[in-house]
C-alpha positions as a Python dict, from the first residue, in 0.01 Angstrom:
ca = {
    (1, 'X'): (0, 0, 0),
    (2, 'X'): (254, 64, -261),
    (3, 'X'): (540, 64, -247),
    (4, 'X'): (608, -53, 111),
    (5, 'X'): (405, -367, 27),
    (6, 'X'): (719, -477, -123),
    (7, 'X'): (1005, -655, 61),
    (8, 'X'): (1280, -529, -113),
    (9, 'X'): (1179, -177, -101),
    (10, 'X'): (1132, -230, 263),
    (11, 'X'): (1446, -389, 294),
    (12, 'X'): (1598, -57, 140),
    (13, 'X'): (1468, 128, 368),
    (14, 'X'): (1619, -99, 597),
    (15, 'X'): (1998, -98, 543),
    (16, 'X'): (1981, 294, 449),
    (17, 'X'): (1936, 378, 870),
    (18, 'X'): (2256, 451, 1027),
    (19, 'X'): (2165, 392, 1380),
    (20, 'X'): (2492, 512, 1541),
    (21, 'X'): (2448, 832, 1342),
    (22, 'X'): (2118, 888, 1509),
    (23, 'X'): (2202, 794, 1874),
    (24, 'X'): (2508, 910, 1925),
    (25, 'X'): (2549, 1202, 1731),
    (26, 'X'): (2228, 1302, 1695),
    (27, 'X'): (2097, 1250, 1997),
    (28, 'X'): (2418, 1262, 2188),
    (29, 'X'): (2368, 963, 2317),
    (30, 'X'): (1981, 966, 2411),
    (31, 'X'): (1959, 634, 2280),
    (32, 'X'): (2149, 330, 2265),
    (33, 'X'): (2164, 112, 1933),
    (34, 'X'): (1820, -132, 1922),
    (35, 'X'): (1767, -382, 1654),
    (36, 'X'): (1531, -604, 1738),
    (37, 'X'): (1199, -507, 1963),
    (38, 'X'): (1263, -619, 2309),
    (39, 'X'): (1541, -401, 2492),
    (40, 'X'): (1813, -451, 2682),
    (41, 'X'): (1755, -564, 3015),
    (42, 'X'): (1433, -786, 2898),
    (43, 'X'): (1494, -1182, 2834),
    (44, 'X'): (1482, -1230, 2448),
    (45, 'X'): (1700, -904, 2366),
    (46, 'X'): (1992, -993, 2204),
    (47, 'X'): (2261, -777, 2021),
    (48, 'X'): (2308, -992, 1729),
    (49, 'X'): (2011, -923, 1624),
    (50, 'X'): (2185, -569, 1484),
    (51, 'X'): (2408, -858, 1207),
    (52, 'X'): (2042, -885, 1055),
    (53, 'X'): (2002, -484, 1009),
    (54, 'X'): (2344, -301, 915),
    (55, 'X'): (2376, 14, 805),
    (56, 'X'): (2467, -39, 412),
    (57, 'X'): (2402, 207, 161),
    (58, 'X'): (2474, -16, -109),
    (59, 'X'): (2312, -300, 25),
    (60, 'X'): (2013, -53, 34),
    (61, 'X'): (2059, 94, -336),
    (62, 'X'): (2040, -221, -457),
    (63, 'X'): (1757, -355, -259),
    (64, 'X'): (1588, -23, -435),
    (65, 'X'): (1695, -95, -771),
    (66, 'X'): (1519, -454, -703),
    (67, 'X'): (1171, -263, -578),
    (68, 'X'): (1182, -47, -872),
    (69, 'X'): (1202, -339, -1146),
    (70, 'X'): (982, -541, -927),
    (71, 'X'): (697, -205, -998),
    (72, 'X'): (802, -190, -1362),
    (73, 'X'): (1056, 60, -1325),
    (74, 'X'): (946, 295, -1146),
    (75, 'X'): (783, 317, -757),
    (76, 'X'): (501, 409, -717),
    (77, 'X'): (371, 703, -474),
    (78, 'X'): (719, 856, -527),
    (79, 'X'): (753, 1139, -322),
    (80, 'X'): (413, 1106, -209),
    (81, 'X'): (533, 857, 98),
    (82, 'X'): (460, 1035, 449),
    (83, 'X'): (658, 964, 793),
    (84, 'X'): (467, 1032, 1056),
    (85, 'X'): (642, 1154, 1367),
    (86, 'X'): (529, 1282, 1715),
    (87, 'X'): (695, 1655, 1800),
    (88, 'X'): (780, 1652, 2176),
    (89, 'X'): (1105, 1833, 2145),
    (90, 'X'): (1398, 1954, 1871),
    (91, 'X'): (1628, 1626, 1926),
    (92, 'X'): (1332, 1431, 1734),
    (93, 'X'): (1257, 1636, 1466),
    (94, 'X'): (1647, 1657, 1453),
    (95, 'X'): (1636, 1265, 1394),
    (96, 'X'): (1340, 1178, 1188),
    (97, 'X'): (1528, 1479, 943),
    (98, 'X'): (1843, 1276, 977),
    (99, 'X'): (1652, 945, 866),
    (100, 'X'): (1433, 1132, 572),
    (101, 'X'): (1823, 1263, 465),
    (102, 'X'): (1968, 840, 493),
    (103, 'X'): (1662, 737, 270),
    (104, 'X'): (1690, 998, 33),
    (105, 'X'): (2057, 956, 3),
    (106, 'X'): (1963, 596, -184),
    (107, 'X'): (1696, 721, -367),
    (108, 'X'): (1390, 731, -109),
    (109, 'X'): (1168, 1032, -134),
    (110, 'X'): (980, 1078, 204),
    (111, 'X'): (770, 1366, 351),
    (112, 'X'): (789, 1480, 715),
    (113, 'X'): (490, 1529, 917),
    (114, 'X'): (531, 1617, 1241),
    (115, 'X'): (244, 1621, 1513),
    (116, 'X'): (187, 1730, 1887),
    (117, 'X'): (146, 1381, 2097),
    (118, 'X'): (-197, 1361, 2111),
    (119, 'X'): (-265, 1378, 1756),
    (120, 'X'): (17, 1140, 1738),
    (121, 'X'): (-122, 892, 2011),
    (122, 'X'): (-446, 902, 1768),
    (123, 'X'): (-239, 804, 1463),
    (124, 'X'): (-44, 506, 1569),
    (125, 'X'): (-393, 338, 1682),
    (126, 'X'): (-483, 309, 1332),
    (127, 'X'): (-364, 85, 1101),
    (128, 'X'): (-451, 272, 791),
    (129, 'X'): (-99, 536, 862),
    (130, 'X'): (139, 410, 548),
    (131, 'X'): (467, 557, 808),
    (132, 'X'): (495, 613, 1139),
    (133, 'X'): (730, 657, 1447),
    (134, 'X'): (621, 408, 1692),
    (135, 'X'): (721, 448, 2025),
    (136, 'X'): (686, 180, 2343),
    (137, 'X'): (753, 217, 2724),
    (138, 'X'): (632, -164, 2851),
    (139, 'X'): (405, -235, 3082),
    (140, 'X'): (573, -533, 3242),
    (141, 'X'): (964, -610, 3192),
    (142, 'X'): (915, -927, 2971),
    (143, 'X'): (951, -990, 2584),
    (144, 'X'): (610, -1067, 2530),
    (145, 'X'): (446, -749, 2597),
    (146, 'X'): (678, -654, 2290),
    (147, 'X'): (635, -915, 2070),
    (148, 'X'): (226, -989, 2138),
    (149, 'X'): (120, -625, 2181),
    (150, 'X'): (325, -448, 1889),
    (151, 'X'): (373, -712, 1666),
    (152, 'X'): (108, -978, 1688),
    (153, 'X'): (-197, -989, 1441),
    (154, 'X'): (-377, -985, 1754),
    (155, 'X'): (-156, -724, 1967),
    (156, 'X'): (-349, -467, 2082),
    (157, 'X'): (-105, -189, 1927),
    (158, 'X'): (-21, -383, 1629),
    (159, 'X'): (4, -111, 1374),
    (160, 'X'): (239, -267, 1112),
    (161, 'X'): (-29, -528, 982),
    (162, 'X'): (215, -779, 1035),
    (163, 'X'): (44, -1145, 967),
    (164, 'X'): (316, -1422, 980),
    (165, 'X'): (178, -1736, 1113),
    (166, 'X'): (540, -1885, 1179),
    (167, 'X'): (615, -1582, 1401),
    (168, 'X'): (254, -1634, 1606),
    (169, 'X'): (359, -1974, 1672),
    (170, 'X'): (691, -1891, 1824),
    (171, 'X'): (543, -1617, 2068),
    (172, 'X'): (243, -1835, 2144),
    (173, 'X'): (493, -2105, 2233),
    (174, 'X'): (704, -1866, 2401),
    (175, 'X'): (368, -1772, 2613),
    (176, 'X'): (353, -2145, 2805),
    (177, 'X'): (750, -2188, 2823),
    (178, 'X'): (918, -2151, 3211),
    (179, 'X'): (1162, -1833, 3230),
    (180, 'X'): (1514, -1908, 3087),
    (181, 'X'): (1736, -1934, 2801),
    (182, 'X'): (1472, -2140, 2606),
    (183, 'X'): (1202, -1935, 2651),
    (184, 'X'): (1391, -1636, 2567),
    (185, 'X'): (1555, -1791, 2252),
    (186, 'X'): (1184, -1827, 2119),
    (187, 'X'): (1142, -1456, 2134),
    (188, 'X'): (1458, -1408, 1938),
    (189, 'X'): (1383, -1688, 1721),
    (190, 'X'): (1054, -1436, 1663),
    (191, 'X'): (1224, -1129, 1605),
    (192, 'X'): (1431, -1286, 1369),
    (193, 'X'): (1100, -1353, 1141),
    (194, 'X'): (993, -1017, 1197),
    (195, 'X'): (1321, -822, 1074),
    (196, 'X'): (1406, -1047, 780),
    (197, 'X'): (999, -925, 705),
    (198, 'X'): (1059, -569, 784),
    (199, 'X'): (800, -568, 954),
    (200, 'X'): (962, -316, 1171),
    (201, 'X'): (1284, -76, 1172),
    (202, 'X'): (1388, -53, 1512),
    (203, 'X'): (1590, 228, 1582),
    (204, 'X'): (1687, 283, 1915),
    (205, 'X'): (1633, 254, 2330),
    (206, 'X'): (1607, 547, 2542),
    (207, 'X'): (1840, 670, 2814),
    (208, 'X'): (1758, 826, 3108),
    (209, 'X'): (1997, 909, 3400),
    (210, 'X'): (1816, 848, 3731),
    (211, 'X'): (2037, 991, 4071),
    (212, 'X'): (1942, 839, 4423),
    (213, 'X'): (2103, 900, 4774),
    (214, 'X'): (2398, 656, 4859),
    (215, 'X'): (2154, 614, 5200),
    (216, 'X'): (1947, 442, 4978),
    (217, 'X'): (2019, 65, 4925),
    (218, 'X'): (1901, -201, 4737),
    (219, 'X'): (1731, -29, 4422),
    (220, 'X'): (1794, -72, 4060),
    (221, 'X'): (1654, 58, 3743),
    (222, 'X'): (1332, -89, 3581),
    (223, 'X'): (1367, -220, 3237),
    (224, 'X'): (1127, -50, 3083),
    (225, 'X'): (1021, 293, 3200),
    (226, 'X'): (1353, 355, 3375),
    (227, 'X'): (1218, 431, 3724),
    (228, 'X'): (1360, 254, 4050),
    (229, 'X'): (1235, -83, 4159),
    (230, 'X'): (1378, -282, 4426),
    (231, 'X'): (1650, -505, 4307),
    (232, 'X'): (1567, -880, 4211),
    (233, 'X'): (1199, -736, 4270),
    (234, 'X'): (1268, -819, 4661),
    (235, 'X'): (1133, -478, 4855),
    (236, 'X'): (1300, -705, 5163),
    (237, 'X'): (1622, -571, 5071),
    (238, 'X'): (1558, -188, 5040),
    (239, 'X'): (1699, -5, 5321),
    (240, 'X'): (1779, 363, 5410),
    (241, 'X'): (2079, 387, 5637),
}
């Protein structure tokens, strides 16, 4: 619906996040930077992807003055949009205030609405929610329960209506192609659609410390939900000592 049916406006939206803002003062360094939508540590990440999204205020204001003659001069629903945000703690509501402050500071007037998690879990499985927080722990380390699940017209969490033929062929390539650099440069090639779309803002990846026993050998951290797997998936190797 109006006006994030239009590109520029989304691309406003866009350039007015200042990620390191968020993460690292913010959230003291909760999060690290993310840019596209498969993290560190999963094939098909890749931190160039953050050239594609800068933070640029006037990059943003004029992306907004573009929306706004694109509507006629003036955008609709102003002040009317709604973020929708889940409320498990302060350091959240302390960043989705931070991002409704960077939108408003180019001329994007957005309501908070902050629920517990349940309600929230109920929200992002529609797709009828104009703004919401999306948030993703995988299921498997590998890009394509990223790409297919949260950003495929056929993804089973696909909440951002996101319909781009060129980007379903990529990931449905990417599906039948070995592990390696080509198989991961599909995903990116994929992302790359996706973010010059806005289909997405990604915002950032978690952190969370985990502490084991020096006793313990051969474990490493999981890519996705941060808990400890054996390293190079080979149990073989664990030890205690």
């Amino acid at each position: 619906c109006a006006p994030i049916n239009n590109l520029h406006f989304r691309k406003a939206m866009l350039y007015a996040i200042d990620r390191t803002t968020i993460n690292a003062k913010i959230l003291h360094g909760g999060q690290a930077n993310l840019c596209g939508i498969v993290p560190q540590g999963v094939d098909g990440y890749s931190a160039d992807l953050c050239k594609l999204t800068p933070y640029d205020p006037a990059r943003a204001k004029a992306e907004f003055a573009l929306a706004k003659k694109d509507f006629g001069g003036t955008i609709p629903n102003d002040g009317k949009l709604t973020l929708t945000y889940q409320t498990s703690g302060q350091a959240i509501v302390n960043e989705y205030t931070e991002i409704q402050s960077e939108w408003a500071a180019v001329g994007i007037n957005v309501t908070l609405k902050g629920q517990p998690f349940n309600d929230w879990v109920n929200t992002v499985t529609v797709k009828t929610t104009t703004l919401a927080e999306n948030a993703w722990a995988d299921d498997y380390p590998d890009a394509q329960d990223f790409t297919h699940n949260l950003l495929s017209v056929s993804g089973a969490y696909d909440i951002t209506n996101f319909n781009n033929p060129q980007f379903e062929q990529l990931i449905a390539q990417a599906d039948v192609t070995p592990n390696g650099p080509a198989r991961a440069a599909l995903y990116i090639a994929a992302q790359k659609i996706a973010i010059d779309n806005v289909a997405f803002i990604g915002i950032g990846q978690v952190n969370l410390p985990w502490r084991w026993k020096t006793n313990l050998h051969g474990l490493a951290l999981s890519s996705g939900f941060n808990y400890p797997i054996a390293a190079n998936d080979d149990w073989t190797q664990v030890s205690v000592s």
